[in-house]
Amino acid sequence: MELLPINVIAQILKFLNISEIYSKLTLSKHLIQLLQNKKIQRLILSTYYPQQLMIKVQQDQYINLIKSLSNITQQEIPFWGTETNGGLTENSLRFWIGKSFMNTDSQQVSILRLENSFISGTLAFDSINLKQALVQYTKRFIEILGMELSQTFYNSNSINVSANKIKIYDLFLSFQYLEDFEDQTIFDGLEYLYLYQYCKNLQIVLMTSQNNYNLKDDDHQILPLAISLVQGVKICRKTFSDKIIKTILLITSEDQYIKENKKYNLRTVDELYNLINEDPNQYSPAQTNIPLLQNFSNQTQFDNSFQNEYIYCTFEPKGQLQPLIWLQFVNPNTYEITIKFNQFTQRLAKSIQLKFLDIDQQEQFEYTGISFGYISIQGYVLDSKDLNILKIN
């Protein structure tokens, strides 16, 4: 390895993850010396961090950032839905909007209206602080109502369910069964959980009685001193509602909350083209499979894959409110997609907003409302001060 030019070694290191690099340090003193080279350090970091982030990093931070990447994998970023102006249909009241940005198989949020509607989320813990209570609750619940519940809601064949696998939406869903369960001894020692679900439902009823559409949920914990590195998205629109999302726009911000609610008329590619053409500084395409948009910028990455299933356009992060991706489902039988963002799309974010632009009608449904399964943002959570990666349970 000592005989190889430094640029060749740099390219080799580019294809190794951090753990693999550190595992080979004992094999070569030359490699240890190379890792002290700032250019090598920057090259390694550039495979993980976008250009927008690298600009903010000082050279003396390189080695600590590399160490923070060791034994870490890309994860679902814990955004928590906090606000909507589209109202909630009845079947969504129990679930609230907290799980809008979580990948689950459960029925998700259904809103009442389409016109200029959104759901906003903030970088926060993915559930309120109920971990230990949930463990006790789950074991008691399964013991009384049987193993079938464990398999259905917790994907487990044992009553020894890990607290990390229990999500708040499972708790809400199971309370539906508890309300019909006459033996109140099931709540012995678990009064906190029962009181929580009662107060939560009461809160929603009071809000909807005052305003059917503008709803806000303050029952969440913000991740302190954290900011997310957005690197990809997974979207599922499969639900049991009569209307599901067809066309959406995702917007991010480095502020903790998104306050502005701009109206967008972007149901067609032509409308999207006109928006980009009118304001190319704000809407600069980074990735797309739409031929009409491929020549807006020399940096635009064009890929004609999946055009019969969905079309999309991502944007470079510019300004305070940063458009992330415009997406439209083309095939009515396509329900789930995964998109990895390139270096020009990736960005830092503390908040996210989902804009509802257009819908598809389903022939078979159980509920009424405009719904989606989940919008799951993929990437890392960073310390906002030193930009080291944080491990979030």
mmCIF file of C-alpha atoms in Angstrom:
data_model
loop_
_atom_site.group_PDB
_atom_site.id
_atom_site.type_symbol
_atom_site.label_atom_id
_atom_site.label_comp_id
_atom_site.label_asym_id
_atom_site.label_seq_id
_atom_site.Cartn_x
_atom_site.Cartn_y
_atom_site.Cartn_z
ATOM 1 C CA MET A 1 0.000 0.000 0.000
ATOM 2 C CA GLU A 2 2.970 2.267 0.685
ATOM 3 C CA LEU A 3 3.874 2.089 -3.020
ATOM 4 C CA LEU A 4 0.532 3.365 -4.240
ATOM 5 C CA PRO A 5 0.135 7.060 -5.116
ATOM 6 C CA ILE A 6 -1.895 9.049 -2.585
ATOM 7 C CA ASN A 7 -4.678 9.753 -5.107
ATOM 8 C CA VAL A 8 -5.114 5.999 -5.727
ATOM 9 C CA ILE A 9 -5.244 5.282 -1.997
ATOM 10 C CA ALA A 10 -7.762 8.079 -1.614
ATOM 11 C CA GLN A 11 -10.045 6.460 -4.181
ATOM 12 C CA ILE A 12 -9.754 3.089 -2.390
ATOM 13 C CA LEU A 13 -10.674 4.655 0.952
ATOM 14 C CA LYS A 14 -13.661 6.298 -0.702
ATOM 15 C CA PHE A 15 -15.293 2.868 -1.133
ATOM 16 C CA LEU A 16 -14.691 1.697 2.425
ATOM 17 C CA ASN A 17 -16.929 2.580 5.334
ATOM 18 C CA ILE A 18 -15.407 4.136 8.427
ATOM 19 C CA SER A 19 -15.463 0.914 10.454
ATOM 20 C CA GLU A 20 -13.572 -0.928 7.700
ATOM 21 C CA ILE A 21 -10.950 1.809 7.551
ATOM 22 C CA TYR A 22 -10.365 1.727 11.306
ATOM 23 C CA SER A 23 -10.205 -2.089 11.307
ATOM 24 C CA LYS A 24 -7.223 -1.910 8.924
ATOM 25 C CA LEU A 25 -5.222 0.667 10.872
ATOM 26 C CA THR A 26 -3.307 -2.045 12.737
ATOM 27 C CA LEU A 27 -2.168 -3.501 9.402
ATOM 28 C CA SER A 28 -0.387 -0.427 8.118
ATOM 29 C CA LYS A 29 1.499 2.431 9.759
ATOM 30 C CA HIS A 30 1.353 4.177 6.395
ATOM 31 C CA LEU A 31 -2.454 4.133 6.541
ATOM 32 C CA ILE A 32 -2.339 5.683 10.019
ATOM 33 C CA GLN A 33 -0.168 8.461 8.653
ATOM 34 C CA LEU A 34 -2.490 8.967 5.681
ATOM 35 C CA LEU A 35 -5.474 9.450 7.952
ATOM 36 C CA GLN A 36 -3.704 12.469 9.418
ATOM 37 C CA ASN A 37 -3.709 14.067 5.962
ATOM 38 C CA LYS A 38 -6.429 16.750 5.811
ATOM 39 C CA LYS A 39 -7.083 16.096 2.110
ATOM 40 C CA ILE A 40 -7.676 12.398 2.806
ATOM 41 C CA GLN A 41 -9.911 13.255 5.752
ATOM 42 C CA ARG A 42 -11.932 15.631 3.621
ATOM 43 C CA LEU A 43 -12.306 13.047 0.870
ATOM 44 C CA ILE A 44 -13.621 10.465 3.344
ATOM 45 C CA LEU A 45 -16.101 12.942 4.801
ATOM 46 C CA SER A 46 -17.301 14.020 1.355
ATOM 47 C CA THR A 47 -18.680 10.514 0.757
ATOM 48 C CA TYR A 48 -20.977 11.029 3.756
ATOM 49 C CA TYR A 49 -21.590 14.773 3.913
ATOM 50 C CA PRO A 50 -22.936 17.029 1.127
ATOM 51 C CA GLN A 51 -21.122 20.103 -0.122
ATOM 52 C CA GLN A 52 -23.487 22.374 1.835
ATOM 53 C CA LEU A 53 -22.289 20.784 5.072
ATOM 54 C CA MET A 54 -18.596 20.501 4.176
ATOM 55 C CA ILE A 55 -18.469 24.283 3.694
ATOM 56 C CA LYS A 56 -19.376 24.694 7.373
ATOM 57 C CA VAL A 57 -16.733 22.266 8.659
ATOM 58 C CA GLN A 58 -13.303 23.477 9.778
ATOM 59 C CA GLN A 59 -10.252 21.310 9.068
ATOM 60 C CA ASP A 60 -9.571 20.729 12.757
ATOM 61 C CA GLN A 61 -13.034 19.085 12.997
ATOM 62 C CA TYR A 62 -12.365 16.483 10.312
ATOM 63 C CA ILE A 63 -10.955 13.696 12.464
ATOM 64 C CA ASN A 64 -13.693 13.959 15.122
ATOM 65 C CA LEU A 65 -16.367 13.850 12.434
ATOM 66 C CA ILE A 66 -14.776 10.734 10.950
ATOM 67 C CA LYS A 67 -14.731 9.063 14.369
ATOM 68 C CA SER A 68 -18.420 9.898 14.899
ATOM 69 C CA LEU A 69 -19.212 8.029 11.664
ATOM 70 C CA SER A 70 -17.748 4.792 12.991
ATOM 71 C CA ASN A 71 -20.313 2.020 13.598
ATOM 72 C CA ILE A 72 -23.187 4.236 12.480
ATOM 73 C CA THR A 73 -25.744 3.513 9.786
ATOM 74 C CA GLN A 74 -28.269 5.671 7.993
ATOM 75 C CA GLN A 75 -31.541 5.794 9.918
ATOM 76 C CA GLU A 76 -35.069 7.118 9.817
ATOM 77 C CA ILE A 77 -34.831 10.691 11.064
ATOM 78 C CA PRO A 78 -37.229 11.210 14.003
ATOM 79 C CA PHE A 79 -39.479 13.990 12.748
ATOM 80 C CA TRP A 80 -42.712 14.356 14.720
ATOM 81 C CA GLY A 81 -45.816 15.781 13.027
ATOM 82 C CA THR A 82 -46.929 18.857 14.952
ATOM 83 C CA GLU A 83 -49.404 20.869 12.887
ATOM 84 C CA THR A 84 -51.953 20.655 10.084
ATOM 85 C CA ASN A 85 -54.384 23.058 8.439
ATOM 86 C CA GLY A 86 -56.303 20.304 6.683
ATOM 87 C CA GLY A 87 -58.214 18.977 9.672
ATOM 88 C CA LEU A 88 -58.340 15.316 10.625
ATOM 89 C CA THR A 89 -60.926 12.732 9.658
ATOM 90 C CA GLU A 90 -62.489 10.739 12.452
ATOM 91 C CA ASN A 91 -60.334 7.634 12.076
ATOM 92 C CA SER A 92 -57.201 9.776 12.457
ATOM 93 C CA LEU A 93 -58.137 11.381 15.758
ATOM 94 C CA ARG A 94 -56.775 8.554 17.842
ATOM 95 C CA PHE A 95 -53.509 8.487 15.954
ATOM 96 C CA TRP A 96 -53.106 12.268 15.840
ATOM 97 C CA ILE A 97 -50.474 13.492 13.418
ATOM 98 C CA GLY A 98 -47.313 12.584 15.316
ATOM 99 C CA LYS A 99 -46.541 9.538 13.215
ATOM 100 C CA SER A 100 -46.883 11.220 9.820
ATOM 101 C CA PHE A 101 -43.129 10.981 9.268
ATOM 102 C CA MET A 102 -42.688 7.416 10.561
ATOM 103 C CA ASN A 103 -42.457 4.245 8.503
ATOM 104 C CA THR A 104 -45.253 2.011 9.755
ATOM 105 C CA ASP A 105 -47.736 -0.484 8.363
ATOM 106 C CA SER A 106 -50.604 1.075 10.302
ATOM 107 C CA GLN A 107 -53.317 3.326 8.879
ATOM 108 C CA GLN A 108 -51.970 6.839 8.965
ATOM 109 C CA VAL A 109 -53.224 10.393 8.945
ATOM 110 C CA SER A 110 -56.274 11.320 6.893
ATOM 111 C CA ILE A 111 -57.059 15.007 6.452
ATOM 112 C CA LEU A 112 -60.405 16.591 5.607
ATOM 113 C CA ARG A 113 -59.561 18.945 2.744
ATOM 114 C CA LEU A 114 -57.081 19.246 -0.106
ATOM 115 C CA GLU A 115 -56.945 22.978 -0.874
ATOM 116 C CA ASN A 116 -53.559 24.367 0.288
ATOM 117 C CA SER A 117 -53.330 21.713 3.018
ATOM 118 C CA PHE A 118 -50.152 20.680 4.785
ATOM 119 C CA ILE A 119 -48.739 18.710 7.675
ATOM 120 C CA SER A 120 -45.624 20.091 9.359
ATOM 121 C CA GLY A 121 -43.166 18.229 11.542
ATOM 122 C CA THR A 122 -40.182 19.084 13.713
ATOM 123 C CA LEU A 123 -36.996 17.218 14.600
ATOM 124 C CA ALA A 124 -38.083 15.497 17.795
ATOM 125 C CA PHE A 125 -38.170 12.223 19.666
ATOM 126 C CA ASP A 126 -40.405 9.741 17.868
ATOM 127 C CA SER A 127 -42.567 9.173 20.926
ATOM 128 C CA ILE A 128 -43.242 10.810 24.252
ATOM 129 C CA ASN A 129 -41.326 9.538 27.262
ATOM 130 C CA LEU A 130 -43.283 6.341 27.917
ATOM 131 C CA LYS A 131 -40.628 3.672 27.394
ATOM 132 C CA GLN A 132 -40.687 1.939 30.767
ATOM 133 C CA ALA A 133 -44.432 2.306 31.192
ATOM 134 C CA LEU A 134 -44.911 0.827 27.732
ATOM 135 C CA VAL A 135 -42.925 -2.275 28.629
ATOM 136 C CA GLN A 136 -45.117 -2.944 31.668
ATOM 137 C CA TYR A 137 -48.255 -2.111 29.720
ATOM 138 C CA THR A 138 -47.417 -4.378 26.796
ATOM 139 C CA LYS A 139 -46.623 -7.404 28.933
ATOM 140 C CA ARG A 140 -49.824 -6.991 30.952
ATOM 141 C CA PHE A 141 -51.874 -6.403 27.830
ATOM 142 C CA ILE A 142 -50.531 -9.494 26.046
ATOM 143 C CA GLU A 143 -50.917 -11.694 29.114
ATOM 144 C CA ILE A 144 -54.610 -10.839 29.317
ATOM 145 C CA LEU A 145 -55.649 -10.582 25.677
ATOM 146 C CA GLY A 146 -53.365 -13.236 24.206
ATOM 147 C CA MET A 147 -50.414 -13.835 21.927
ATOM 148 C CA GLU A 148 -52.388 -12.859 18.824
ATOM 149 C CA LEU A 149 -52.120 -9.216 19.879
ATOM 150 C CA SER A 150 -48.349 -9.525 20.278
ATOM 151 C CA GLN A 151 -48.031 -10.884 16.753
ATOM 152 C CA THR A 152 -50.417 -8.324 15.254
ATOM 153 C CA PHE A 153 -49.222 -5.087 16.807
ATOM 154 C CA TYR A 154 -45.691 -5.828 17.970
ATOM 155 C CA ASN A 155 -44.566 -8.421 15.384
ATOM 156 C CA SER A 156 -43.432 -10.733 18.139
ATOM 157 C CA ASN A 157 -44.100 -14.287 19.247
ATOM 158 C CA SER A 158 -43.199 -13.517 22.833
ATOM 159 C CA ILE A 159 -44.454 -11.319 25.626
ATOM 160 C CA ASN A 160 -40.868 -10.085 26.048
ATOM 161 C CA VAL A 161 -41.268 -7.198 23.636
ATOM 162 C CA SER A 162 -38.381 -4.732 23.335
ATOM 163 C CA ALA A 163 -39.285 -1.176 24.325
ATOM 164 C CA ASN A 164 -37.497 0.118 21.227
ATOM 165 C CA LYS A 165 -39.964 -1.767 19.026
ATOM 166 C CA ILE A 166 -43.015 -0.228 20.681
ATOM 167 C CA LYS A 167 -44.261 2.961 19.046
ATOM 168 C CA ILE A 168 -46.817 5.448 20.245
ATOM 169 C CA TYR A 169 -49.223 4.651 17.396
ATOM 170 C CA ASP A 170 -49.379 1.016 18.596
ATOM 171 C CA LEU A 171 -50.318 2.318 22.020
ATOM 172 C CA PHE A 172 -53.164 4.409 20.617
ATOM 173 C CA LEU A 173 -54.428 1.557 18.487
ATOM 174 C CA SER A 174 -54.465 -0.913 21.368
ATOM 175 C CA PHE A 175 -56.431 1.501 23.542
ATOM 176 C CA GLN A 176 -59.367 0.912 21.210
ATOM 177 C CA TYR A 177 -59.491 -2.638 22.530
ATOM 178 C CA LEU A 178 -58.990 -1.566 26.117
ATOM 179 C CA GLU A 179 -61.995 0.759 25.999
ATOM 180 C CA ASP A 180 -64.211 -2.282 25.338
ATOM 181 C CA PHE A 181 -62.502 -4.358 27.994
ATOM 182 C CA GLU A 182 -64.643 -4.298 31.137
ATOM 183 C CA ASP A 183 -62.046 -5.679 33.560
ATOM 184 C CA GLN A 184 -60.434 -2.438 34.734
ATOM 185 C CA THR A 185 -57.809 -4.344 36.739
ATOM 186 C CA ILE A 186 -55.782 -4.327 33.539
ATOM 187 C CA PHE A 187 -54.908 -0.740 34.430
ATOM 188 C CA ASP A 188 -53.508 -1.612 37.861
ATOM 189 C CA GLY A 189 -50.185 0.210 38.105
ATOM 190 C CA LEU A 190 -50.699 1.654 34.630
ATOM 191 C CA GLU A 191 -52.972 4.573 35.468
ATOM 192 C CA TYR A 192 -50.499 6.972 33.846
ATOM 193 C CA LEU A 193 -51.055 5.373 30.443
ATOM 194 C CA TYR A 194 -54.805 5.335 30.820
ATOM 195 C CA LEU A 195 -54.828 8.987 31.888
ATOM 196 C CA TYR A 196 -52.574 9.910 28.971
ATOM 197 C CA GLN A 197 -54.805 8.400 26.314
ATOM 198 C CA TYR A 198 -57.878 9.945 27.965
ATOM 199 C CA CYS A 199 -56.311 13.428 28.068
ATOM 200 C CA LYS A 200 -54.986 13.047 24.532
ATOM 201 C CA ASN A 201 -58.389 12.223 23.113
ATOM 202 C CA LEU A 202 -59.973 15.037 25.144
ATOM 203 C CA GLN A 203 -57.398 17.485 23.778
ATOM 204 C CA ILE A 204 -58.261 16.517 20.207
ATOM 205 C CA VAL A 205 -62.001 16.740 20.806
ATOM 206 C CA LEU A 206 -61.634 20.241 22.271
ATOM 207 C CA MET A 207 -59.480 21.422 19.386
ATOM 208 C CA THR A 208 -61.754 20.069 16.685
ATOM 209 C CA SER A 209 -64.791 21.596 18.384
ATOM 210 C CA GLN A 210 -63.140 25.031 18.115
ATOM 211 C CA ASN A 211 -61.584 24.684 14.663
ATOM 212 C CA ASN A 212 -62.020 21.681 12.400
ATOM 213 C CA TYR A 213 -58.958 22.413 10.287
ATOM 214 C CA ASN A 214 -56.150 24.267 12.068
ATOM 215 C CA LEU A 215 -54.772 21.813 14.613
ATOM 216 C CA LYS A 216 -51.515 21.783 16.538
ATOM 217 C CA ASP A 217 -49.961 19.121 18.737
ATOM 218 C CA ASP A 218 -47.475 20.350 21.348
ATOM 219 C CA ASP A 219 -47.097 16.943 22.991
ATOM 220 C CA HIS A 220 -43.597 16.143 21.786
ATOM 221 C CA GLN A 221 -39.989 16.622 22.837
ATOM 222 C CA ILE A 222 -37.591 18.484 20.562
ATOM 223 C CA LEU A 223 -34.180 16.880 20.150
ATOM 224 C CA PRO A 224 -31.886 19.316 21.996
ATOM 225 C CA LEU A 225 -29.013 20.862 20.024
ATOM 226 C CA ALA A 226 -29.663 18.587 17.060
ATOM 227 C CA ILE A 227 -30.079 19.042 13.330
ATOM 228 C CA SER A 228 -30.773 16.372 10.719
ATOM 229 C CA LEU A 229 -28.811 15.547 7.596
ATOM 230 C CA VAL A 230 -31.451 14.617 5.011
ATOM 231 C CA GLN A 231 -30.128 12.036 2.531
ATOM 232 C CA GLY A 232 -33.185 10.227 1.197
ATOM 233 C CA VAL A 233 -36.907 9.597 1.492
ATOM 234 C CA LYS A 234 -39.273 6.633 1.601
ATOM 235 C CA ILE A 235 -42.907 7.319 0.772
ATOM 236 C CA CYS A 236 -45.934 5.060 1.146
ATOM 237 C CA ARG A 237 -49.416 6.120 0.104
ATOM 238 C CA LYS A 238 -51.256 2.842 0.663
ATOM 239 C CA THR A 239 -54.132 3.284 3.102
ATOM 240 C CA PHE A 240 -57.771 2.290 3.576
ATOM 241 C CA SER A 241 -59.149 5.756 2.754
ATOM 242 C CA ASP A 242 -61.131 6.691 -0.333
ATOM 243 C CA LYS A 243 -58.535 9.255 -1.428
ATOM 244 C CA ILE A 244 -54.750 8.855 -1.359
ATOM 245 C CA ILE A 245 -51.966 11.270 -2.242
ATOM 246 C CA LYS A 246 -51.011 11.574 -5.909
ATOM 247 C CA THR A 247 -48.892 14.737 -6.061
ATOM 248 C CA ILE A 248 -46.944 16.226 -3.144
ATOM 249 C CA LEU A 249 -44.256 18.782 -2.357
ATOM 250 C CA LEU A 250 -41.839 18.435 0.565
ATOM 251 C CA ILE A 251 -40.180 21.527 2.021
ATOM 252 C CA THR A 252 -37.486 21.700 4.726
ATOM 253 C CA SER A 253 -36.017 24.423 6.907
ATOM 254 C CA GLU A 254 -33.084 24.767 9.286
ATOM 255 C CA ASP A 255 -35.464 26.499 11.709
ATOM 256 C CA GLN A 256 -37.230 24.379 14.314
ATOM 257 C CA TYR A 257 -40.674 25.195 12.922
ATOM 258 C CA ILE A 258 -42.003 26.156 9.505
ATOM 259 C CA LYS A 259 -44.272 29.174 9.938
ATOM 260 C CA GLU A 260 -44.907 30.265 6.356
ATOM 261 C CA ASN A 261 -47.686 28.578 4.381
ATOM 262 C CA LYS A 262 -47.289 29.523 0.737
ATOM 263 C CA LYS A 263 -49.882 28.281 -1.712
ATOM 264 C CA TYR A 264 -48.599 26.171 -4.596
ATOM 265 C CA ASN A 265 -50.414 25.246 -7.815
ATOM 266 C CA LEU A 266 -48.234 22.360 -8.922
ATOM 267 C CA ARG A 267 -50.519 19.568 -10.069
ATOM 268 C CA THR A 268 -48.828 19.178 -13.456
ATOM 269 C CA VAL A 269 -45.318 19.101 -14.874
ATOM 270 C CA ASP A 270 -46.076 22.259 -16.857
ATOM 271 C CA GLU A 271 -46.972 24.123 -13.657
ATOM 272 C CA LEU A 272 -43.769 22.865 -12.040
ATOM 273 C CA TYR A 273 -41.759 23.965 -15.085
ATOM 274 C CA ASN A 274 -43.272 27.444 -14.929
ATOM 275 C CA LEU A 275 -42.441 27.768 -11.218
ATOM 276 C CA ILE A 276 -38.802 26.794 -11.800
ATOM 277 C CA ASN A 277 -38.545 29.040 -14.835
ATOM 278 C CA GLU A 278 -39.937 32.041 -12.936
ATOM 279 C CA ASP A 279 -37.653 31.632 -9.905
ATOM 280 C CA PRO A 280 -34.594 29.504 -10.842
ATOM 281 C CA ASN A 281 -32.571 30.853 -7.906
ATOM 282 C CA GLN A 282 -35.017 29.360 -5.396
ATOM 283 C CA TYR A 283 -36.068 26.294 -7.403
ATOM 284 C CA SER A 284 -32.909 24.775 -8.860
ATOM 285 C CA PRO A 285 -33.425 21.128 -9.987
ATOM 286 C CA ALA A 286 -30.846 18.669 -8.632
ATOM 287 C CA GLN A 287 -32.291 15.260 -9.584
ATOM 288 C CA THR A 288 -35.188 14.411 -11.883
ATOM 289 C CA ASN A 289 -36.629 11.798 -14.218
ATOM 290 C CA ILE A 290 -38.720 14.420 -16.045
ATOM 291 C CA PRO A 291 -37.232 15.154 -19.504
ATOM 292 C CA LEU A 292 -38.628 18.689 -19.578
ATOM 293 C CA LEU A 293 -36.543 19.635 -16.526
ATOM 294 C CA GLN A 294 -33.195 18.028 -17.312
ATOM 295 C CA ASN A 295 -31.535 21.073 -18.890
ATOM 296 C CA PHE A 296 -32.244 23.738 -16.282
ATOM 297 C CA SER A 297 -28.799 23.378 -14.734
ATOM 298 C CA ASN A 298 -25.470 21.754 -15.594
ATOM 299 C CA GLN A 299 -25.610 20.088 -12.183
ATOM 300 C CA THR A 300 -29.042 18.535 -12.727
ATOM 301 C CA GLN A 301 -28.811 14.736 -12.596
ATOM 302 C CA PHE A 302 -31.251 13.147 -15.061
ATOM 303 C CA ASP A 303 -32.333 9.512 -14.821
ATOM 304 C CA ASN A 304 -35.197 8.140 -16.901
ATOM 305 C CA SER A 305 -35.911 5.270 -14.480
ATOM 306 C CA PHE A 306 -39.397 4.635 -13.043
ATOM 307 C CA GLN A 307 -41.144 7.130 -15.343
ATOM 308 C CA ASN A 308 -44.073 4.709 -15.711
ATOM 309 C CA GLU A 309 -44.454 4.550 -11.929
ATOM 310 C CA TYR A 310 -43.704 8.065 -10.672
ATOM 311 C CA ILE A 311 -42.066 11.303 -11.742
ATOM 312 C CA TYR A 312 -40.119 13.598 -9.472
ATOM 313 C CA CYS A 313 -37.768 16.541 -9.163
ATOM 314 C CA THR A 314 -35.500 17.351 -6.221
ATOM 315 C CA PHE A 315 -34.037 20.776 -5.545
ATOM 316 C CA GLU A 316 -30.844 22.308 -4.225
ATOM 317 C CA PRO A 317 -31.262 23.735 -0.696
ATOM 318 C CA LYS A 318 -31.509 27.499 -1.062
ATOM 319 C CA GLY A 319 -33.116 30.155 1.123
ATOM 320 C CA GLN A 320 -34.810 29.830 4.487
ATOM 321 C CA LEU A 321 -37.567 27.538 3.227
ATOM 322 C CA GLN A 322 -35.931 24.917 1.045
ATOM 323 C CA PRO A 323 -37.986 22.831 -1.411
ATOM 324 C CA LEU A 324 -36.837 19.206 -1.149
ATOM 325 C CA ILE A 325 -38.834 17.171 -3.678
ATOM 326 C CA TRP A 326 -41.888 17.416 -5.939
ATOM 327 C CA LEU A 327 -43.324 13.981 -6.656
ATOM 328 C CA GLN A 328 -46.272 12.604 -8.603
ATOM 329 C CA PHE A 329 -47.464 8.991 -8.725
ATOM 330 C CA VAL A 330 -48.169 8.021 -12.348
ATOM 331 C CA ASN A 331 -49.154 4.372 -11.949
ATOM 332 C CA PRO A 332 -52.298 3.972 -9.799
ATOM 333 C CA ASN A 333 -50.903 0.641 -8.568
ATOM 334 C CA THR A 334 -47.627 2.112 -7.327
ATOM 335 C CA TYR A 335 -47.791 2.760 -3.601
ATOM 336 C CA GLU A 336 -44.242 2.828 -2.237
ATOM 337 C CA ILE A 337 -41.069 4.507 -3.453
ATOM 338 C CA THR A 338 -37.529 5.092 -2.187
ATOM 339 C CA ILE A 339 -35.312 7.906 -3.473
ATOM 340 C CA LYS A 340 -31.699 8.523 -2.467
ATOM 341 C CA PHE A 341 -30.618 12.145 -2.730
ATOM 342 C CA ASN A 342 -27.403 13.182 -4.418
ATOM 343 C CA GLN A 343 -24.862 15.652 -3.042
ATOM 344 C CA PHE A 344 -26.771 18.618 -4.468
ATOM 345 C CA THR A 345 -30.134 17.625 -2.935
ATOM 346 C CA GLN A 346 -28.927 16.635 0.547
ATOM 347 C CA ARG A 347 -29.318 19.290 3.205
ATOM 348 C CA LEU A 348 -29.509 20.138 6.891
ATOM 349 C CA ALA A 349 -32.998 20.445 8.371
ATOM 350 C CA LYS A 350 -34.825 20.842 11.661
ATOM 351 C CA SER A 351 -38.331 20.884 10.241
ATOM 352 C CA ILE A 352 -40.286 19.547 7.298
ATOM 353 C CA GLN A 353 -43.604 20.288 5.643
ATOM 354 C CA LEU A 354 -45.709 18.019 3.452
ATOM 355 C CA LYS A 355 -47.872 19.872 0.913
ATOM 356 C CA PHE A 356 -50.884 18.061 -0.527
ATOM 357 C CA LEU A 357 -51.269 19.008 -4.203
ATOM 358 C CA ASP A 358 -53.420 16.311 -5.831
ATOM 359 C CA ILE A 359 -55.091 12.995 -5.024
ATOM 360 C CA ASP A 360 -56.083 9.632 -6.509
ATOM 361 C CA GLN A 361 -59.465 8.045 -5.833
ATOM 362 C CA GLN A 362 -59.608 4.457 -4.570
ATOM 363 C CA GLU A 363 -62.515 2.197 -5.508
ATOM 364 C CA GLN A 364 -62.238 0.027 -2.405
ATOM 365 C CA PHE A 365 -61.958 1.827 0.924
ATOM 366 C CA GLU A 366 -63.045 1.734 4.555
ATOM 367 C CA TYR A 367 -62.704 5.414 5.514
ATOM 368 C CA THR A 368 -63.248 8.812 3.979
ATOM 369 C CA GLY A 369 -60.494 11.391 3.842
ATOM 370 C CA ILE A 370 -57.273 12.303 2.054
ATOM 371 C CA SER A 371 -54.541 10.061 3.384
ATOM 372 C CA PHE A 372 -51.064 8.607 3.043
ATOM 373 C CA GLY A 373 -49.111 5.854 4.715
ATOM 374 C CA TYR A 374 -45.918 7.622 5.725
ATOM 375 C CA ILE A 375 -43.218 10.066 4.654
ATOM 376 C CA SER A 376 -40.000 8.656 6.115
ATOM 377 C CA ILE A 377 -36.909 10.869 5.912
ATOM 378 C CA GLN A 378 -33.599 8.990 5.815
ATOM 379 C CA GLY A 379 -30.201 10.247 6.982
ATOM 380 C CA TYR A 380 -28.387 11.160 10.191
ATOM 381 C CA VAL A 381 -28.977 13.292 13.256
ATOM 382 C CA LEU A 382 -26.087 15.664 13.978
ATOM 383 C CA ASP A 383 -25.007 17.805 16.892
ATOM 384 C CA SER A 384 -25.812 21.305 15.640
ATOM 385 C CA LYS A 385 -22.670 22.750 17.300
ATOM 386 C CA ASP A 386 -19.855 20.423 16.194
ATOM 387 C CA LEU A 387 -21.801 18.471 13.487
ATOM 388 C CA ASN A 388 -20.796 15.091 14.955
ATOM 389 C CA ILE A 389 -23.318 12.318 14.295
ATOM 390 C CA LEU A 390 -25.593 11.518 17.239
ATOM 391 C CA LYS A 391 -26.879 8.036 17.983
ATOM 392 C CA ILE A 392 -30.640 8.221 18.523
ATOM 393 C CA ASN A 393 -32.528 5.223 19.909
#
